[in-house]
PDB file of C-alpha atoms in Angstrom:
ATOM      1  CA  MET G   1     -56.934 -15.395 -86.442  1.00  0.00           C
ATOM      2  CA  ASP G   2     -56.738 -14.118 -83.053  1.00  0.00           C
ATOM      3  CA  THR G   3     -56.836 -10.638 -81.566  1.00  0.00           C
ATOM      4  CA  THR G   4     -53.165 -10.300 -81.205  1.00  0.00           C
ATOM      5  CA  ASP G   5     -52.752 -10.723 -85.118  1.00  0.00           C
ATOM      6  CA  LYS G   6     -55.239  -8.089 -85.742  1.00  0.00           C
ATOM      7  CA  GLN G   7     -53.578  -5.769 -83.504  1.00  0.00           C
ATOM      8  CA  LYS G   8     -50.034  -6.028 -84.929  1.00  0.00           C
ATOM      9  CA  LYS G   9     -51.606  -5.411 -88.685  1.00  0.00           C
ATOM     10  CA  LYS G  10     -53.144  -2.249 -87.721  1.00  0.00           C
ATOM     11  CA  PRO G  11     -51.536   0.871 -89.676  1.00  0.00           C
ATOM     12  CA  PRO G  12     -49.512   3.006 -86.812  1.00  0.00           C
ATOM     13  CA  GLN G  13     -51.601   6.023 -85.978  1.00  0.00           C
ATOM     14  CA  LYS G  14     -50.132   9.525 -87.103  1.00  0.00           C
ATOM     15  CA  PRO G  15     -49.872  11.979 -84.460  1.00  0.00           C
ATOM     16  CA  LYS G  16     -52.870  15.042 -85.009  1.00  0.00           C
ATOM     17  CA  ALA G  17     -51.481  17.730 -86.990  1.00  0.00           C
ATOM     18  CA  VAL G  18     -53.041  20.097 -84.349  1.00  0.00           C
ATOM     19  CA  ASN G  19     -52.862  19.586 -80.790  1.00  0.00           C
ATOM     20  CA  THR G  20     -56.199  21.220 -80.041  1.00  0.00           C
ATOM     21  CA  ALA G  21     -56.017  20.858 -76.292  1.00  0.00           C
ATOM     22  CA  TRP G  22     -52.541  22.978 -76.621  1.00  0.00           C
ATOM     23  CA  VAL G  23     -54.053  25.289 -78.718  1.00  0.00           C
ATOM     24  CA  SER G  24     -56.819  26.286 -76.816  1.00  0.00           C
ATOM     25  CA  LEU G  25     -54.768  26.605 -73.489  1.00  0.00           C
ATOM     26  CA  ILE G  26     -51.867  28.929 -75.694  1.00  0.00           C
ATOM     27  CA  THR G  27     -54.736  31.316 -76.549  1.00  0.00           C
ATOM     28  CA  VAL G  28     -56.160  31.731 -72.959  1.00  0.00           C
ATOM     29  CA  ILE G  29     -52.629  31.878 -72.022  1.00  0.00           C
ATOM     30  CA  SER G  30     -52.146  34.931 -74.635  1.00  0.00           C
ATOM     31  CA  PHE G  31     -55.686  36.919 -73.952  1.00  0.00           C
ATOM     32  CA  ALA G  32     -54.699  36.889 -70.223  1.00  0.00           C
ATOM     33  CA  LEU G  33     -50.818  37.790 -70.503  1.00  0.00           C
ATOM     34  CA  SER G  34     -52.181  40.313 -73.570  1.00  0.00           C
ATOM     35  CA  VAL G  35     -54.467  42.203 -70.964  1.00  0.00           C
ATOM     36  CA  VAL G  36     -51.786  42.149 -67.906  1.00  0.00           C
ATOM     37  CA  MET G  37     -49.271  43.801 -69.637  1.00  0.00           C
ATOM     38  CA  SER G  38     -51.381  45.959 -71.761  1.00  0.00           C
ATOM     39  CA  TYR G  39     -52.611  47.222 -67.901  1.00  0.00           C
ATOM     40  CA  ILE G  40     -49.566  47.531 -66.806  1.00  0.00           C
ATOM     41  CA  SER G  41     -48.271  49.517 -69.678  1.00  0.00           C
ATOM     42  CA  ASN G  42     -51.177  51.785 -69.664  1.00  0.00           C
ATOM     43  CA  GLU G  43     -50.609  52.367 -65.696  1.00  0.00           C
ATOM     44  CA  ALA G  44     -47.223  53.274 -66.019  1.00  0.00           C
ATOM     45  CA  LEU G  45     -47.865  55.363 -69.344  1.00  0.00           C
ATOM     46  CA  ALA G  46     -50.878  57.212 -67.806  1.00  0.00           C
ATOM     47  CA  SER G  47     -49.097  60.129 -66.181  1.00  0.00           C
ATOM     48  CA  ALA G  48     -45.568  59.166 -67.192  1.00  0.00           C
ATOM     49  CA  GLY G  49     -43.150  62.040 -69.217  1.00  0.00           C
ATOM     50  CA  THR G  50     -41.475  61.387 -72.672  1.00  0.00           C
ATOM     51  CA  ILE G  51     -38.236  59.925 -70.629  1.00  0.00           C
ATOM     52  CA  LEU G  52     -40.497  57.063 -68.847  1.00  0.00           C
ATOM     53  CA  SER G  53     -42.160  56.284 -72.131  1.00  0.00           C
ATOM     54  CA  PHE G  54     -38.902  56.003 -73.638  1.00  0.00           C
ATOM     55  CA  ALA G  55     -37.812  53.430 -71.114  1.00  0.00           C
ATOM     56  CA  VAL G  56     -41.041  51.455 -70.313  1.00  0.00           C
ATOM     57  CA  LEU G  57     -40.950  51.147 -74.435  1.00  0.00           C
ATOM     58  CA  LEU G  58     -37.227  50.006 -74.043  1.00  0.00           C
ATOM     59  CA  LEU G  59     -38.420  47.539 -71.625  1.00  0.00           C
ATOM     60  CA  PHE G  60     -41.110  46.065 -73.972  1.00  0.00           C
ATOM     61  CA  ILE G  61     -38.550  45.708 -76.703  1.00  0.00           C
ATOM     62  CA  ALA G  62     -35.939  44.239 -74.418  1.00  0.00           C
ATOM     63  CA  LEU G  63     -38.364  41.664 -72.709  1.00  0.00           C
ATOM     64  CA  GLY G  64     -39.287  40.651 -76.580  1.00  0.00           C
ATOM     65  CA  ILE G  65     -35.764  40.054 -77.509  1.00  0.00           C
ATOM     66  CA  VAL G  66     -34.959  38.400 -74.309  1.00  0.00           C
ATOM     67  CA  PHE G  67     -37.804  35.660 -74.646  1.00  0.00           C
ATOM     68  CA  ASP G  68     -37.039  35.173 -78.574  1.00  0.00           C
ATOM     69  CA  MET G  69     -33.621  34.432 -77.458  1.00  0.00           C
ATOM     70  CA  ILE G  70     -34.947  31.663 -74.833  1.00  0.00           C
ATOM     71  CA  GLY G  71     -37.437  30.412 -77.526  1.00  0.00           C
ATOM     72  CA  VAL G  72     -34.819  29.835 -79.983  1.00  0.00           C
ATOM     73  CA  ALA G  73     -32.129  28.138 -77.475  1.00  0.00           C
ATOM     74  CA  SER G  74     -34.793  25.620 -76.797  1.00  0.00           C
ATOM     75  CA  THR G  75     -34.814  24.482 -80.073  1.00  0.00           C
ATOM     76  CA  SER G  76     -31.185  24.767 -80.758  1.00  0.00           C
ATOM     77  CA  ALA G  77     -30.119  23.108 -77.341  1.00  0.00           C
ATOM     78  CA  THR G  78     -30.028  19.610 -76.582  1.00  0.00           C
ATOM     79  CA  GLU G  79     -31.009  17.215 -73.940  1.00  0.00           C
ATOM     80  CA  LYS G  80     -27.174  15.561 -73.298  1.00  0.00           C
ATOM     81  CA  GLU G  81     -25.982  18.476 -72.304  1.00  0.00           C
ATOM     82  CA  PHE G  82     -28.022  18.573 -69.026  1.00  0.00           C
ATOM     83  CA  HIS G  83     -28.174  14.959 -68.262  1.00  0.00           C
ATOM     84  CA  SER G  84     -25.112  15.140 -66.720  1.00  0.00           C
ATOM     85  CA  MET G  85     -25.789  18.325 -64.566  1.00  0.00           C
ATOM     86  CA  ALA G  86     -29.296  16.403 -63.430  1.00  0.00           C
ATOM     87  CA  ALA G  87     -27.607  13.531 -62.301  1.00  0.00           C
ATOM     88  CA  HIS G  88     -25.082  15.828 -60.106  1.00  0.00           C
ATOM     89  CA  ARG G  89     -28.561  17.538 -59.063  1.00  0.00           C
ATOM     90  CA  VAL G  90     -27.234  20.953 -60.324  1.00  0.00           C
ATOM     91  CA  ARG G  91     -30.114  23.709 -59.998  1.00  0.00           C
ATOM     92  CA  GLY G  92     -32.238  23.800 -63.065  1.00  0.00           C
ATOM     93  CA  ALA G  93     -31.102  21.258 -64.736  1.00  0.00           C
ATOM     94  CA  ARG G  94     -34.228  19.416 -64.823  1.00  0.00           C
ATOM     95  CA  GLU G  95     -35.751  22.558 -66.017  1.00  0.00           C
ATOM     96  CA  ALA G  96     -33.235  22.579 -68.558  1.00  0.00           C
ATOM     97  CA  VAL G  97     -33.990  19.472 -69.831  1.00  0.00           C
ATOM     98  CA  TRP G  98     -37.763  19.808 -69.815  1.00  0.00           C
ATOM     99  CA  MET G  99     -37.409  23.262 -71.794  1.00  0.00           C
ATOM    100  CA  VAL G 100     -35.672  20.886 -74.339  1.00  0.00           C
ATOM    101  CA  ARG G 101     -38.236  18.279 -74.263  1.00  0.00           C
ATOM    102  CA  ASN G 102     -40.929  20.687 -74.719  1.00  0.00           C
ATOM    103  CA  ALA G 103     -39.164  23.133 -77.127  1.00  0.00           C
ATOM    104  CA  GLU G 104     -42.562  23.422 -79.427  1.00  0.00           C
ATOM    105  CA  LYS G 105     -44.133  24.657 -76.392  1.00  0.00           C
ATOM    106  CA  VAL G 106     -41.698  26.637 -75.206  1.00  0.00           C
ATOM    107  CA  SER G 107     -40.773  28.103 -78.564  1.00  0.00           C
ATOM    108  CA  SER G 108     -44.360  28.878 -79.109  1.00  0.00           C
ATOM    109  CA  ILE G 109     -44.834  30.516 -75.878  1.00  0.00           C
ATOM    110  CA  CYS G 110     -41.588  32.520 -75.846  1.00  0.00           C
ATOM    111  CA  ASN G 111     -41.602  33.796 -79.351  1.00  0.00           C
ATOM    112  CA  ASP G 112     -45.146  34.109 -80.401  1.00  0.00           C
ATOM    113  CA  VAL G 113     -46.790  34.837 -77.265  1.00  0.00           C
ATOM    114  CA  VAL G 114     -44.557  37.107 -75.096  1.00  0.00           C
ATOM    115  CA  GLY G 115     -42.746  38.470 -78.792  1.00  0.00           C
ATOM    116  CA  ASP G 116     -45.859  39.418 -80.401  1.00  0.00           C
ATOM    117  CA  ILE G 117     -47.600  41.039 -77.243  1.00  0.00           C
ATOM    118  CA  CYS G 118     -44.149  43.021 -76.505  1.00  0.00           C
ATOM    119  CA  GLY G 119     -44.191  43.887 -80.351  1.00  0.00           C
ATOM    120  CA  ILE G 120     -47.786  45.107 -80.122  1.00  0.00           C
ATOM    121  CA  ILE G 121     -47.586  47.075 -76.611  1.00  0.00           C
ATOM    122  CA  SER G 122     -44.226  48.621 -77.917  1.00  0.00           C
ATOM    123  CA  GLY G 123     -45.767  49.841 -81.453  1.00  0.00           C
ATOM    124  CA  ALA G 124     -48.785  51.376 -78.767  1.00  0.00           C
ATOM    125  CA  THR G 125     -46.039  52.861 -76.280  1.00  0.00           C
ATOM    126  CA  GLY G 126     -44.442  54.482 -79.674  1.00  0.00           C
ATOM    127  CA  ALA G 127     -47.696  55.790 -80.826  1.00  0.00           C
ATOM    128  CA  LEU G 128     -48.184  57.438 -77.133  1.00  0.00           C
ATOM    129  CA  ILE G 129     -44.590  58.873 -77.308  1.00  0.00           C
ATOM    130  CA  VAL G 130     -45.761  60.464 -80.545  1.00  0.00           C
ATOM    131  CA  ALA G 131     -48.573  62.207 -79.316  1.00  0.00           C
ATOM    132  CA  HIS G 132     -46.669  63.168 -76.482  1.00  0.00           C
ATOM    133  CA  ILE G 133     -43.802  64.896 -78.428  1.00  0.00           C
ATOM    134  CA  THR G 134     -46.039  66.126 -81.189  1.00  0.00           C
ATOM    135  CA  SER G 135     -49.067  68.234 -78.927  1.00  0.00           C
ATOM    136  CA  GLY G 136     -49.573  71.693 -80.551  1.00  0.00           C
ATOM    137  CA  VAL G 137     -46.786  70.965 -83.598  1.00  0.00           C
ATOM    138  CA  SER G 138     -47.598  71.185 -87.454  1.00  0.00           C
ATOM    139  CA  ALA G 139     -49.032  68.121 -89.040  1.00  0.00           C
ATOM    140  CA  GLY G 140     -45.983  67.834 -91.202  1.00  0.00           C
ATOM    141  CA  LEU G 141     -43.800  67.477 -88.269  1.00  0.00           C
ATOM    142  CA  LYS G 142     -46.130  65.121 -86.664  1.00  0.00           C
ATOM    143  CA  VAL G 143     -45.918  62.524 -89.738  1.00  0.00           C
ATOM    144  CA  ALA G 144     -41.812  63.415 -89.627  1.00  0.00           C
ATOM    145  CA  VAL G 145     -41.642  62.336 -85.430  1.00  0.00           C
ATOM    146  CA  SER G 146     -44.003  59.322 -85.914  1.00  0.00           C
ATOM    147  CA  LEU G 147     -41.812  57.939 -88.957  1.00  0.00           C
ATOM    148  CA  LEU G 148     -38.651  58.199 -86.831  1.00  0.00           C
ATOM    149  CA  ILE G 149     -40.196  56.819 -83.818  1.00  0.00           C
ATOM    150  CA  THR G 150     -41.824  53.703 -85.557  1.00  0.00           C
ATOM    151  CA  GLY G 151     -38.780  52.996 -87.625  1.00  0.00           C
ATOM    152  CA  LEU G 152     -36.766  52.985 -84.686  1.00  0.00           C
ATOM    153  CA  VAL G 153     -38.814  50.592 -82.713  1.00  0.00           C
ATOM    154  CA  SER G 154     -38.603  48.366 -85.852  1.00  0.00           C
ATOM    155  CA  ALA G 155     -34.798  48.578 -86.020  1.00  0.00           C
ATOM    156  CA  LEU G 156     -34.336  48.053 -82.141  1.00  0.00           C
ATOM    157  CA  THR G 157     -36.597  44.741 -81.986  1.00  0.00           C
ATOM    158  CA  ILE G 158     -35.249  43.402 -85.457  1.00  0.00           C
ATOM    159  CA  GLY G 159     -31.537  44.141 -84.572  1.00  0.00           C
ATOM    160  CA  GLY G 160     -32.206  43.046 -81.150  1.00  0.00           C
ATOM    161  CA  LYS G 161     -33.696  40.025 -82.050  1.00  0.00           C
ATOM    162  CA  ALA G 162     -30.956  39.036 -84.959  1.00  0.00           C
ATOM    163  CA  ALA G 163     -28.542  39.514 -82.907  1.00  0.00           C
ATOM    164  CA  GLY G 164     -29.825  37.961 -79.715  1.00  0.00           C
ATOM    165  CA  LYS G 165     -30.600  34.639 -82.272  1.00  0.00           C
ATOM    166  CA  GLY G 166     -27.049  34.071 -82.856  1.00  0.00           C
ATOM    167  CA  ILE G 167     -25.779  34.117 -79.369  1.00  0.00           C
ATOM    168  CA  ALA G 168     -29.316  31.656 -78.576  1.00  0.00           C
ATOM    169  CA  VAL G 169     -27.718  29.337 -81.499  1.00  0.00           C
ATOM    170  CA  MET G 170     -24.277  29.643 -80.483  1.00  0.00           C
ATOM    171  CA  CYS G 171     -24.770  29.528 -76.510  1.00  0.00           C
ATOM    172  CA  SER G 172     -28.036  27.885 -76.130  1.00  0.00           C
ATOM    173  CA  GLY G 173     -26.778  25.570 -73.123  1.00  0.00           C
ATOM    174  CA  LYS G 174     -26.072  28.636 -71.263  1.00  0.00           C
ATOM    175  CA  VAL G 175     -29.301  30.304 -71.950  1.00  0.00           C
ATOM    176  CA  LEU G 176     -31.288  27.204 -71.066  1.00  0.00           C
ATOM    177  CA  ALA G 177     -29.304  26.816 -67.846  1.00  0.00           C
ATOM    178  CA  LEU G 178     -29.764  30.425 -66.703  1.00  0.00           C
ATOM    179  CA  CYS G 179     -33.504  29.715 -67.367  1.00  0.00           C
ATOM    180  CA  GLY G 180     -33.491  26.530 -65.847  1.00  0.00           C
ATOM    181  CA  ARG G 181     -31.975  28.579 -62.482  1.00  0.00           C
ATOM    182  CA  VAL G 182     -35.023  30.846 -62.713  1.00  0.00           C
ATOM    183  CA  LEU G 183     -37.743  27.879 -63.398  1.00  0.00           C
ATOM    184  CA  SER G 184     -35.973  26.232 -60.414  1.00  0.00           C
ATOM    185  CA  VAL G 185     -37.078  28.992 -58.018  1.00  0.00           C
ATOM    186  CA  LEU G 186     -40.692  29.383 -59.027  1.00  0.00           C
ATOM    187  CA  PRO G 187     -43.433  27.387 -57.973  1.00  0.00           C
ATOM    188  CA  LEU G 188     -44.199  25.342 -60.788  1.00  0.00           C
ATOM    189  CA  LYS G 189     -44.092  21.789 -61.129  1.00  0.00           C
ATOM    190  CA  LEU G 190     -42.616  20.515 -64.601  1.00  0.00           C
ATOM    191  CA  ASP G 191     -43.164  17.235 -66.044  1.00  0.00           C
ATOM    192  CA  ASN G 192     -40.118  15.724 -67.172  1.00  0.00           C
ATOM    193  CA  ARG G 193     -41.576  12.618 -69.046  1.00  0.00           C
ATOM    194  CA  LYS G 194     -42.511  15.149 -71.958  1.00  0.00           C
TER     195      LYS G 194
END
């Protein structure tokens, strides 16, 4: 029996369930993004009043919703809709194809990394707003304001993401085309092979 027969009889290898290199990279990215976003949030809120604190809170909630939409769109879209655009050299089409081909990674970064960090920071910002509003008031009022702000943050985040997911699924091509255009002007090198 020659070596070619031996190679043919080998069972096909299954892909690894956990890509340790990707997990390591995403962990480092998560840490770095979390530190940077927390620092920006803390600096913006250090001497901010209640209104500016609310603006920062809404910004982080909106950021979480937008990135959640991008993650969902990347898993909903198909490559086919961008091939014609890429053939005609439409700006952002190659990047959109890359996002579809790497939907698992794009979804992980957008939904898990950025989405979770925005959720944590918006929770911390909400706590800071409660502290601003309730300084020098009774304990009962503190609890009521705390519950109100927590409920507001949760409702805006969950409601916004629910609406965003519907838009992302129905308009996945448009969402990724826009993201592709943004990525095309950034100094990133995306490999379209996978």
